[in-house]
Amino acid sequence: MSYLRADSPLNGPSHHTLEEALHDTLRRAKTVEDTIVPLKEGHAAICKREPTNRGLFIHVAAWTNRRPAAFVPHVMPQQTAVQLGLTRPGANWEYLAGDGHLLVWGNHCIMLPSGLHPKSLERYVRKLATQATQNSYSYELVAIANPEMVKRLVREGVKKIDLHIGQYRASASRKGTLPSLQGGIMSRLFQTDIAGDALMEASNLNVKLSVAIDGRRRGSITAGELAPLAQRIATEDDGEYMDLVTAKNYRVKRGDLLFRKTVELSGHGNTVSRREAWILMDEYLEELDQEGALDS
């Protein structure tokens, strides 16, 4: 599970939180069919919604119309190879491509993917919320850094950051890591600024970057300066690999910097128990609230 926070539309009509926008959309979208949204995976819809005193629970399922599924035949003795088979969906159902759960309370969002990529879940809820603002505003969901971990980075400083970054023209964003390398510390490291337009046009670009400070030598860049850069990369770039080492040799991965929690759930075919998922999400939201994380 992960904790995300939505920014509010300052120019929205009467919506101040993501939860309010979703409620407004769902008051008009009363059926499952009304909530169908096209995604990269095919289509997605809300298969269950449940308003509560503290937030709105949503279960999102994705599928691709009439897409068959491969299967492995029972292996017989002495076989040296098997031919994978295909089975097609029934007349009134499709194969699940992935699903996920969301608990939205105000601008706070607990996300629990189950086969559906977190970015797809994020895109889905953003599209629903945008309908409520008549496309005048697009909500953004952002990861939140754990303040205790941030304090440790600032206190100890960061002497090394390892990044593995991929950029593709179809998904290029000016909020990603590569554009963020322009200016600031990176400009001082390379003695030049990376051309933004050329960077955004880069297709199939993969970068492996390791930034390390040699503590045996004095220089103009200190371990303290790398801490804010590490925090920014961790919160702005979902799914990219980052591994860092503090000046006291404490190793931190990207997920360690963010509010996340690993949970175990009962299986339900190739997904998980909805009831268990919603109970654990509610408990995690309560835990974050009690810790004061929702106010950070």
PDB file of C-alpha atoms in Angstrom:
ATOM      1  CA  MET A   1       0.000   0.000   0.000  1.00  0.00           C
ATOM      2  CA  SER A   2       1.109   3.555  -0.571  1.00  0.00           C
ATOM      3  CA  TYR A   3      -0.039   6.959   0.620  1.00  0.00           C
ATOM      4  CA  LEU A   4      -0.525   9.700  -1.965  1.00  0.00           C
ATOM      5  CA  ARG A   5      -1.880  13.210  -1.691  1.00  0.00           C
ATOM      6  CA  ALA A   6      -3.898  15.139  -4.263  1.00  0.00           C
ATOM      7  CA  ASP A   7      -3.539  18.829  -4.864  1.00  0.00           C
ATOM      8  CA  SER A   8      -6.761  20.856  -4.848  1.00  0.00           C
ATOM      9  CA  PRO A   9      -8.019  22.799  -7.875  1.00  0.00           C
ATOM     10  CA  LEU A  10      -7.714  26.438  -6.958  1.00  0.00           C
ATOM     11  CA  ASN A  11      -9.699  27.320 -10.077  1.00  0.00           C
ATOM     12  CA  GLY A  12     -12.250  24.477  -9.758  1.00  0.00           C
ATOM     13  CA  PRO A  13     -15.952  25.369  -9.650  1.00  0.00           C
ATOM     14  CA  SER A  14     -16.906  24.238  -6.145  1.00  0.00           C
ATOM     15  CA  HIS A  15     -14.612  21.279  -5.529  1.00  0.00           C
ATOM     16  CA  HIS A  16     -11.970  21.598  -2.886  1.00  0.00           C
ATOM     17  CA  THR A  17     -10.851  18.003  -2.456  1.00  0.00           C
ATOM     18  CA  LEU A  18     -10.379  14.930  -4.611  1.00  0.00           C
ATOM     19  CA  GLU A  19     -13.032  13.081  -2.586  1.00  0.00           C
ATOM     20  CA  GLU A  20     -15.631  15.781  -3.284  1.00  0.00           C
ATOM     21  CA  ALA A  21     -14.859  15.704  -6.993  1.00  0.00           C
ATOM     22  CA  LEU A  22     -15.225  11.911  -7.092  1.00  0.00           C
ATOM     23  CA  HIS A  23     -18.517  12.029  -5.190  1.00  0.00           C
ATOM     24  CA  ASP A  24     -19.798  14.604  -7.667  1.00  0.00           C
ATOM     25  CA  THR A  25     -18.835  12.432 -10.644  1.00  0.00           C
ATOM     26  CA  LEU A  26     -20.274   9.261  -9.113  1.00  0.00           C
ATOM     27  CA  ARG A  27     -23.586  10.911  -8.294  1.00  0.00           C
ATOM     28  CA  ARG A  28     -24.077  11.148 -12.050  1.00  0.00           C
ATOM     29  CA  ALA A  29     -22.247   7.926 -12.944  1.00  0.00           C
ATOM     30  CA  LYS A  30     -24.608   5.578 -11.141  1.00  0.00           C
ATOM     31  CA  THR A  31     -23.877   2.359 -13.063  1.00  0.00           C
ATOM     32  CA  VAL A  32     -20.684   0.393 -13.674  1.00  0.00           C
ATOM     33  CA  GLU A  33     -20.972   1.213 -17.364  1.00  0.00           C
ATOM     34  CA  ASP A  34     -21.010   4.934 -16.544  1.00  0.00           C
ATOM     35  CA  THR A  35     -17.572   4.611 -14.919  1.00  0.00           C
ATOM     36  CA  ILE A  36     -15.790   2.923 -17.840  1.00  0.00           C
ATOM     37  CA  VAL A  37     -12.612   4.808 -18.749  1.00  0.00           C
ATOM     38  CA  PRO A  38     -10.148   3.846 -21.523  1.00  0.00           C
ATOM     39  CA  LEU A  39      -6.674   3.019 -20.254  1.00  0.00           C
ATOM     40  CA  LYS A  40      -3.449   1.641 -21.711  1.00  0.00           C
ATOM     41  CA  GLU A  41      -4.517  -1.803 -20.505  1.00  0.00           C
ATOM     42  CA  GLY A  42      -7.837  -1.529 -22.362  1.00  0.00           C
ATOM     43  CA  HIS A  43     -10.729  -0.366 -20.209  1.00  0.00           C
ATOM     44  CA  ALA A  44     -11.332   0.071 -16.502  1.00  0.00           C
ATOM     45  CA  ALA A  45     -14.427   0.606 -14.391  1.00  0.00           C
ATOM     46  CA  ILE A  46     -15.524   0.754 -10.776  1.00  0.00           C
ATOM     47  CA  CYS A  47     -16.876  -2.662  -9.857  1.00  0.00           C
ATOM     48  CA  LYS A  48     -17.631  -1.610  -6.271  1.00  0.00           C
ATOM     49  CA  ARG A  49     -17.928   1.735  -4.496  1.00  0.00           C
ATOM     50  CA  GLU A  50     -18.696   2.399  -0.864  1.00  0.00           C
ATOM     51  CA  PRO A  51     -18.877   5.803   0.837  1.00  0.00           C
ATOM     52  CA  THR A  52     -18.068   5.730   4.570  1.00  0.00           C
ATOM     53  CA  ASN A  53     -17.728   8.233   7.386  1.00  0.00           C
ATOM     54  CA  ARG A  54     -14.036   8.432   6.602  1.00  0.00           C
ATOM     55  CA  GLY A  55     -13.466   8.290   2.901  1.00  0.00           C
ATOM     56  CA  LEU A  56     -14.680   6.702  -0.280  1.00  0.00           C
ATOM     57  CA  PHE A  57     -13.678   3.114  -1.079  1.00  0.00           C
ATOM     58  CA  ILE A  58     -13.313   2.248  -4.769  1.00  0.00           C
ATOM     59  CA  HIS A  59     -12.484  -1.094  -6.387  1.00  0.00           C
ATOM     60  CA  VAL A  60     -11.273  -0.636  -9.982  1.00  0.00           C
ATOM     61  CA  ALA A  61     -11.011  -3.524 -12.463  1.00  0.00           C
ATOM     62  CA  ALA A  62      -9.375  -3.425 -15.903  1.00  0.00           C
ATOM     63  CA  TRP A  63      -9.820  -5.636 -18.958  1.00  0.00           C
ATOM     64  CA  THR A  64      -9.223  -5.764 -22.720  1.00  0.00           C
ATOM     65  CA  ASN A  65     -12.310  -6.462 -24.807  1.00  0.00           C
ATOM     66  CA  ARG A  66     -12.428 -10.031 -26.152  1.00  0.00           C
ATOM     67  CA  ARG A  67      -8.785 -10.702 -25.352  1.00  0.00           C
ATOM     68  CA  PRO A  68      -8.040 -14.452 -25.005  1.00  0.00           C
ATOM     69  CA  ALA A  69      -5.896 -15.923 -22.233  1.00  0.00           C
ATOM     70  CA  ALA A  70      -3.101 -18.453 -22.713  1.00  0.00           C
ATOM     71  CA  PHE A  71      -3.068 -21.664 -20.718  1.00  0.00           C
ATOM     72  CA  VAL A  72      -0.625 -24.523 -20.112  1.00  0.00           C
ATOM     73  CA  PRO A  73      -1.961 -28.045 -20.830  1.00  0.00           C
ATOM     74  CA  HIS A  74      -1.402 -30.744 -18.222  1.00  0.00           C
ATOM     75  CA  VAL A  75       2.091 -32.106 -18.747  1.00  0.00           C
ATOM     76  CA  MET A  76       2.102 -35.773 -19.740  1.00  0.00           C
ATOM     77  CA  PRO A  77       4.933 -38.243 -18.973  1.00  0.00           C
ATOM     78  CA  GLN A  78       7.840 -38.231 -21.436  1.00  0.00           C
ATOM     79  CA  GLN A  79       6.791 -34.935 -23.055  1.00  0.00           C
ATOM     80  CA  THR A  80       9.708 -32.818 -24.239  1.00  0.00           C
ATOM     81  CA  ALA A  81       7.569 -29.798 -25.180  1.00  0.00           C
ATOM     82  CA  VAL A  82       4.035 -28.486 -24.748  1.00  0.00           C
ATOM     83  CA  GLN A  83       2.018 -26.145 -26.925  1.00  0.00           C
ATOM     84  CA  LEU A  84       0.380 -23.326 -25.024  1.00  0.00           C
ATOM     85  CA  GLY A  85      -3.325 -23.082 -25.659  1.00  0.00           C
ATOM     86  CA  LEU A  86      -5.715 -20.142 -25.871  1.00  0.00           C
ATOM     87  CA  THR A  87      -9.103 -19.812 -24.246  1.00  0.00           C
ATOM     88  CA  ARG A  88     -11.461 -17.010 -25.115  1.00  0.00           C
ATOM     89  CA  PRO A  89     -13.709 -15.119 -22.686  1.00  0.00           C
ATOM     90  CA  GLY A  90     -17.346 -16.081 -22.423  1.00  0.00           C
ATOM     91  CA  ALA A  91     -20.227 -14.249 -24.022  1.00  0.00           C
ATOM     92  CA  ASN A  92     -20.916 -12.154 -20.922  1.00  0.00           C
ATOM     93  CA  TRP A  93     -17.494 -11.683 -19.341  1.00  0.00           C
ATOM     94  CA  GLU A  94     -13.874 -10.680 -19.999  1.00  0.00           C
ATOM     95  CA  TYR A  95     -10.581 -11.795 -18.472  1.00  0.00           C
ATOM     96  CA  LEU A  96      -9.287  -9.575 -15.691  1.00  0.00           C
ATOM     97  CA  ALA A  97      -6.204  -7.621 -16.774  1.00  0.00           C
ATOM     98  CA  GLY A  98      -5.599  -6.271 -13.282  1.00  0.00           C
ATOM     99  CA  ASP A  99      -7.376  -4.446 -10.503  1.00  0.00           C
ATOM    100  CA  GLY A 100      -6.712  -2.219  -7.526  1.00  0.00           C
ATOM    101  CA  HIS A 101      -8.264  -0.488  -4.552  1.00  0.00           C
ATOM    102  CA  LEU A 102      -8.415   3.144  -3.493  1.00  0.00           C
ATOM    103  CA  LEU A 103      -9.479   4.846  -0.287  1.00  0.00           C
ATOM    104  CA  VAL A 104      -9.923   8.585  -0.803  1.00  0.00           C
ATOM    105  CA  TRP A 105     -10.489  10.854   2.183  1.00  0.00           C
ATOM    106  CA  GLY A 106     -10.368  14.544   1.392  1.00  0.00           C
ATOM    107  CA  ASN A 107      -7.133  14.891  -0.546  1.00  0.00           C
ATOM    108  CA  HIS A 108      -5.586  11.813   1.087  1.00  0.00           C
ATOM    109  CA  CYS A 109      -5.419   8.614  -0.944  1.00  0.00           C
ATOM    110  CA  ILE A 110      -4.444   5.089   0.090  1.00  0.00           C
ATOM    111  CA  MET A 111      -3.661   2.977  -2.980  1.00  0.00           C
ATOM    112  CA  LEU A 112      -3.435  -0.812  -3.047  1.00  0.00           C
ATOM    113  CA  PRO A 113      -2.748  -2.221  -6.546  1.00  0.00           C
ATOM    114  CA  SER A 114      -3.483  -5.871  -7.340  1.00  0.00           C
ATOM    115  CA  GLY A 115      -2.166  -6.536 -10.825  1.00  0.00           C
ATOM    116  CA  LEU A 116      -3.032  -3.061 -12.119  1.00  0.00           C
ATOM    117  CA  HIS A 117      -0.062  -0.695 -12.304  1.00  0.00           C
ATOM    118  CA  PRO A 118      -0.202   2.133  -9.720  1.00  0.00           C
ATOM    119  CA  LYS A 119       0.105   4.721 -12.496  1.00  0.00           C
ATOM    120  CA  SER A 120      -2.934   3.226 -14.233  1.00  0.00           C
ATOM    121  CA  LEU A 121      -4.934   3.472 -11.014  1.00  0.00           C
ATOM    122  CA  GLU A 122      -3.781   7.049 -10.646  1.00  0.00           C
ATOM    123  CA  ARG A 123      -4.754   7.917 -14.221  1.00  0.00           C
ATOM    124  CA  TYR A 124      -8.165   6.331 -13.715  1.00  0.00           C
ATOM    125  CA  VAL A 125      -9.048   8.291 -10.576  1.00  0.00           C
ATOM    126  CA  ARG A 126      -7.702  11.509 -12.106  1.00  0.00           C
ATOM    127  CA  LYS A 127      -9.909  11.087 -15.178  1.00  0.00           C
ATOM    128  CA  LEU A 128     -12.976  10.517 -13.016  1.00  0.00           C
ATOM    129  CA  ALA A 129     -12.209  13.575 -10.895  1.00  0.00           C
ATOM    130  CA  THR A 130     -11.545  15.707 -13.974  1.00  0.00           C
ATOM    131  CA  GLN A 131     -15.081  14.986 -15.190  1.00  0.00           C
ATOM    132  CA  ALA A 132     -16.372  16.796 -12.101  1.00  0.00           C
ATOM    133  CA  THR A 133     -14.464  19.965 -13.021  1.00  0.00           C
ATOM    134  CA  GLN A 134     -15.670  19.886 -16.652  1.00  0.00           C
ATOM    135  CA  ASN A 135     -12.061  19.245 -17.732  1.00  0.00           C
ATOM    136  CA  SER A 136     -11.031  22.634 -16.351  1.00  0.00           C
ATOM    137  CA  TYR A 137      -8.547  21.133 -13.926  1.00  0.00           C
ATOM    138  CA  SER A 138      -6.517  17.939 -13.740  1.00  0.00           C
ATOM    139  CA  TYR A 139      -5.813  16.601 -10.266  1.00  0.00           C
ATOM    140  CA  GLU A 140      -2.280  15.445  -9.484  1.00  0.00           C
ATOM    141  CA  LEU A 141      -1.514  12.630  -7.055  1.00  0.00           C
ATOM    142  CA  VAL A 142       1.930  12.908  -5.500  1.00  0.00           C
ATOM    143  CA  ALA A 143       3.955  10.598  -3.276  1.00  0.00           C
ATOM    144  CA  ILE A 144       4.760  11.946   0.183  1.00  0.00           C
ATOM    145  CA  ALA A 145       8.180  11.608   1.770  1.00  0.00           C
ATOM    146  CA  ASN A 146       8.399  10.258   5.300  1.00  0.00           C
ATOM    147  CA  PRO A 147       9.599  13.276   7.346  1.00  0.00           C
ATOM    148  CA  GLU A 148      11.614  11.085   9.731  1.00  0.00           C
ATOM    149  CA  MET A 149      13.606   9.645   6.826  1.00  0.00           C
ATOM    150  CA  VAL A 150      14.039  13.106   5.313  1.00  0.00           C
ATOM    151  CA  LYS A 151      15.372  14.395   8.637  1.00  0.00           C
ATOM    152  CA  ARG A 152      17.892  11.568   8.687  1.00  0.00           C
ATOM    153  CA  LEU A 153      19.076  12.389   5.171  1.00  0.00           C
ATOM    154  CA  VAL A 154      19.455  16.046   6.049  1.00  0.00           C
ATOM    155  CA  ARG A 155      21.179  15.208   9.332  1.00  0.00           C
ATOM    156  CA  GLU A 156      23.634  12.685   7.875  1.00  0.00           C
ATOM    157  CA  GLY A 157      23.892  14.020   4.324  1.00  0.00           C
ATOM    158  CA  VAL A 158      23.952  11.887   1.176  1.00  0.00           C
ATOM    159  CA  LYS A 159      27.264  10.832  -0.301  1.00  0.00           C
ATOM    160  CA  LYS A 160      26.007   8.646  -3.149  1.00  0.00           C
ATOM    161  CA  ILE A 161      22.923   8.372  -5.377  1.00  0.00           C
ATOM    162  CA  ASP A 162      22.486   5.577  -7.926  1.00  0.00           C
ATOM    163  CA  LEU A 163      19.798   6.083 -10.556  1.00  0.00           C
ATOM    164  CA  HIS A 164      18.508   3.931 -13.393  1.00  0.00           C
ATOM    165  CA  ILE A 165      16.255   6.119 -15.493  1.00  0.00           C
ATOM    166  CA  GLY A 166      14.294   5.322 -18.636  1.00  0.00           C
ATOM    167  CA  GLN A 167      12.547   7.829 -20.872  1.00  0.00           C
ATOM    168  CA  TYR A 168      10.397   7.165 -23.888  1.00  0.00           C
ATOM    169  CA  ARG A 169       8.897   9.766 -26.164  1.00  0.00           C
ATOM    170  CA  ALA A 170       5.356   8.467 -25.680  1.00  0.00           C
ATOM    171  CA  SER A 171       5.501   8.957 -21.916  1.00  0.00           C
ATOM    172  CA  ALA A 172       7.898  11.883 -21.620  1.00  0.00           C
ATOM    173  CA  SER A 173       7.020  14.327 -18.860  1.00  0.00           C
ATOM    174  CA  ARG A 174       8.669  17.522 -17.770  1.00  0.00           C
ATOM    175  CA  LYS A 175       8.146  16.396 -14.182  1.00  0.00           C
ATOM    176  CA  GLY A 176      10.360  13.329 -14.561  1.00  0.00           C
ATOM    177  CA  THR A 177      13.883  12.757 -13.338  1.00  0.00           C
ATOM    178  CA  LEU A 178      15.663  13.542 -16.598  1.00  0.00           C
ATOM    179  CA  PRO A 179      14.196  17.037 -16.953  1.00  0.00           C
ATOM    180  CA  SER A 180      14.875  17.627 -13.249  1.00  0.00           C
ATOM    181  CA  LEU A 181      18.587  17.059 -13.844  1.00  0.00           C
ATOM    182  CA  GLN A 182      18.762  20.414 -15.600  1.00  0.00           C
ATOM    183  CA  GLY A 183      20.321  23.186 -13.586  1.00  0.00           C
ATOM    184  CA  GLY A 184      21.248  23.187  -9.904  1.00  0.00           C
ATOM    185  CA  ILE A 185      23.694  20.559  -8.685  1.00  0.00           C
ATOM    186  CA  MET A 186      23.728  18.588 -11.929  1.00  0.00           C
ATOM    187  CA  SER A 187      24.653  21.695 -13.876  1.00  0.00           C
ATOM    188  CA  ARG A 188      27.564  22.229 -11.516  1.00  0.00           C
ATOM    189  CA  LEU A 189      28.615  18.596 -11.848  1.00  0.00           C
ATOM    190  CA  PHE A 190      28.699  18.621 -15.627  1.00  0.00           C
ATOM    191  CA  GLN A 191      29.581  22.315 -16.052  1.00  0.00           C
ATOM    192  CA  THR A 192      26.711  22.684 -18.507  1.00  0.00           C
ATOM    193  CA  ASP A 193      22.930  22.610 -18.604  1.00  0.00           C
ATOM    194  CA  ILE A 194      21.165  19.735 -20.336  1.00  0.00           C
ATOM    195  CA  ALA A 195      19.084  21.047 -23.211  1.00  0.00           C
ATOM    196  CA  GLY A 196      15.445  20.596 -22.179  1.00  0.00           C
ATOM    197  CA  ASP A 197      13.898  20.359 -25.663  1.00  0.00           C
ATOM    198  CA  ALA A 198      16.477  17.855 -26.853  1.00  0.00           C
ATOM    199  CA  LEU A 199      15.979  15.824 -23.700  1.00  0.00           C
ATOM    200  CA  MET A 200      12.205  15.674 -24.100  1.00  0.00           C
ATOM    201  CA  GLU A 201      12.572  14.492 -27.695  1.00  0.00           C
ATOM    202  CA  ALA A 202      14.905  11.677 -26.710  1.00  0.00           C
ATOM    203  CA  SER A 203      13.386   8.339 -27.666  1.00  0.00           C
ATOM    204  CA  ASN A 204      14.219   5.090 -25.870  1.00  0.00           C
ATOM    205  CA  LEU A 205      16.740   6.808 -23.649  1.00  0.00           C
ATOM    206  CA  ASN A 206      18.109   4.852 -20.695  1.00  0.00           C
ATOM    207  CA  VAL A 207      20.489   6.455 -18.243  1.00  0.00           C
ATOM    208  CA  LYS A 208      22.475   4.805 -15.467  1.00  0.00           C
ATOM    209  CA  LEU A 209      23.834   7.525 -13.260  1.00  0.00           C
ATOM    210  CA  SER A 210      25.861   7.320 -10.082  1.00  0.00           C
ATOM    211  CA  VAL A 211      26.628  10.522  -8.214  1.00  0.00           C
ATOM    212  CA  ALA A 212      29.140  10.025  -5.409  1.00  0.00           C
ATOM    213  CA  ILE A 213      31.079  12.398  -3.180  1.00  0.00           C
ATOM    214  CA  ASP A 214      34.638  11.472  -2.254  1.00  0.00           C
ATOM    215  CA  GLY A 215      34.857  12.211   1.454  1.00  0.00           C
ATOM    216  CA  ARG A 216      38.640  12.209   1.332  1.00  0.00           C
ATOM    217  CA  ARG A 217      38.694  15.393  -0.708  1.00  0.00           C
ATOM    218  CA  ARG A 218      37.125  18.777  -0.181  1.00  0.00           C
ATOM    219  CA  GLY A 219      34.991  20.280  -2.908  1.00  0.00           C
ATOM    220  CA  SER A 220      32.233  22.779  -3.574  1.00  0.00           C
ATOM    221  CA  ILE A 221      29.467  20.142  -3.420  1.00  0.00           C
ATOM    222  CA  THR A 222      28.751  18.640  -0.028  1.00  0.00           C
ATOM    223  CA  ALA A 223      26.806  15.610   1.178  1.00  0.00           C
ATOM    224  CA  GLY A 224      24.201  17.963   2.599  1.00  0.00           C
ATOM    225  CA  GLU A 225      23.406  19.312  -0.870  1.00  0.00           C
ATOM    226  CA  LEU A 226      22.525  15.894  -2.273  1.00  0.00           C
ATOM    227  CA  ALA A 227      19.814  15.239   0.357  1.00  0.00           C
ATOM    228  CA  PRO A 228      17.202  17.613  -1.201  1.00  0.00           C
ATOM    229  CA  LEU A 229      17.952  16.170  -4.662  1.00  0.00           C
ATOM    230  CA  ALA A 230      17.355  12.628  -3.377  1.00  0.00           C
ATOM    231  CA  GLN A 231      14.060  13.663  -1.763  1.00  0.00           C
ATOM    232  CA  ARG A 232      12.852  15.358  -4.944  1.00  0.00           C
ATOM    233  CA  ILE A 233      13.645  12.365  -7.134  1.00  0.00           C
ATOM    234  CA  ALA A 234      11.956   9.980  -4.672  1.00  0.00           C
ATOM    235  CA  THR A 235       8.679  11.912  -4.554  1.00  0.00           C
ATOM    236  CA  GLU A 236       8.416  12.958  -8.203  1.00  0.00           C
ATOM    237  CA  ASP A 237       9.351   9.816 -10.118  1.00  0.00           C
ATOM    238  CA  ASP A 238       7.273   6.694  -9.653  1.00  0.00           C
ATOM    239  CA  GLY A 239       8.758   3.353 -10.571  1.00  0.00           C
ATOM    240  CA  GLU A 240      12.312   4.525 -11.189  1.00  0.00           C
ATOM    241  CA  TYR A 241      15.178   2.816  -9.390  1.00  0.00           C
ATOM    242  CA  MET A 242      17.036   4.859  -6.811  1.00  0.00           C
ATOM    243  CA  ASP A 243      19.501   3.657  -4.208  1.00  0.00           C
ATOM    244  CA  LEU A 244      21.382   6.075  -1.979  1.00  0.00           C
ATOM    245  CA  VAL A 245      23.945   5.971   0.801  1.00  0.00           C
ATOM    246  CA  THR A 246      24.199   8.525   3.592  1.00  0.00           C
ATOM    247  CA  ALA A 247      27.461   9.962   4.803  1.00  0.00           C
ATOM    248  CA  LYS A 248      27.250   7.487   7.706  1.00  0.00           C
ATOM    249  CA  ASN A 249      26.920   4.548   5.275  1.00  0.00           C
ATOM    250  CA  TYR A 250      23.180   4.005   5.858  1.00  0.00           C
ATOM    251  CA  ARG A 251      21.706   2.544   2.656  1.00  0.00           C
ATOM    252  CA  VAL A 252      18.229   3.731   1.610  1.00  0.00           C
ATOM    253  CA  LYS A 253      16.028   2.675  -1.303  1.00  0.00           C
ATOM    254  CA  ARG A 254      13.407   4.888  -2.884  1.00  0.00           C
ATOM    255  CA  GLY A 255      10.522   3.090  -1.207  1.00  0.00           C
ATOM    256  CA  ASP A 256      12.108   3.647   2.223  1.00  0.00           C
ATOM    257  CA  LEU A 257      11.719   7.399   1.781  1.00  0.00           C
ATOM    258  CA  LEU A 258       7.986   7.264   1.089  1.00  0.00           C
ATOM    259  CA  PHE A 259       4.915   6.298   3.089  1.00  0.00           C
ATOM    260  CA  ARG A 260       4.391   2.667   2.062  1.00  0.00           C
ATOM    261  CA  LYS A 261       3.366  -0.522   3.824  1.00  0.00           C
ATOM    262  CA  THR A 262       3.625  -4.153   2.743  1.00  0.00           C
ATOM    263  CA  VAL A 263       0.571  -6.297   3.518  1.00  0.00           C
ATOM    264  CA  GLU A 264      -0.476  -9.899   2.930  1.00  0.00           C
ATOM    265  CA  LEU A 265      -3.988 -10.651   1.677  1.00  0.00           C
ATOM    266  CA  SER A 266      -5.986 -13.769   0.916  1.00  0.00           C
ATOM    267  CA  GLY A 267      -6.066 -14.619  -2.771  1.00  0.00           C
ATOM    268  CA  HIS A 268      -9.220 -14.508  -4.878  1.00  0.00           C
ATOM    269  CA  GLY A 269      -8.198 -16.119  -8.158  1.00  0.00           C
ATOM    270  CA  ASN A 270      -5.579 -13.793  -9.622  1.00  0.00           C
ATOM    271  CA  THR A 271      -6.643 -10.920  -7.381  1.00  0.00           C
ATOM    272  CA  VAL A 272      -7.105 -10.424  -3.621  1.00  0.00           C
ATOM    273  CA  SER A 273      -9.948 -10.307  -1.121  1.00  0.00           C
ATOM    274  CA  ARG A 274     -11.726  -6.972  -1.421  1.00  0.00           C
ATOM    275  CA  ARG A 275     -12.983  -7.085   2.162  1.00  0.00           C
ATOM    276  CA  GLU A 276      -9.495  -7.677   3.583  1.00  0.00           C
ATOM    277  CA  ALA A 277      -8.014  -4.989   1.335  1.00  0.00           C
ATOM    278  CA  TRP A 278     -10.479  -2.354   2.508  1.00  0.00           C
ATOM    279  CA  ILE A 279     -10.008  -3.244   6.178  1.00  0.00           C
ATOM    280  CA  LEU A 280      -6.221  -2.934   5.906  1.00  0.00           C
ATOM    281  CA  MET A 281      -6.438   0.315   3.944  1.00  0.00           C
ATOM    282  CA  ASP A 282      -8.707   1.835   6.579  1.00  0.00           C
ATOM    283  CA  GLU A 283      -6.311   0.712   9.324  1.00  0.00           C
ATOM    284  CA  TYR A 284      -3.351   2.240   7.465  1.00  0.00           C
ATOM    285  CA  LEU A 285      -5.174   5.553   7.033  1.00  0.00           C
ATOM    286  CA  GLU A 286      -5.964   5.568  10.768  1.00  0.00           C
ATOM    287  CA  GLU A 287      -2.319   4.766  11.528  1.00  0.00           C
ATOM    288  CA  LEU A 288      -1.072   7.653   9.390  1.00  0.00           C
ATOM    289  CA  ASP A 289      -3.637   9.988  10.955  1.00  0.00           C
ATOM    290  CA  GLN A 290      -2.583   9.034  14.484  1.00  0.00           C
ATOM    291  CA  GLU A 291       1.078   9.605  13.582  1.00  0.00           C
ATOM    292  CA  GLY A 292       0.271  13.068  12.243  1.00  0.00           C
ATOM    293  CA  ALA A 293       1.506  12.105   8.773  1.00  0.00           C
ATOM    294  CA  LEU A 294      -1.623  13.461   7.104  1.00  0.00           C
ATOM    295  CA  ASP A 295      -0.753  16.928   8.368  1.00  0.00           C
ATOM    296  CA  SER A 296       2.908  16.852   7.308  1.00  0.00           C
TER     297      SER A 296
END
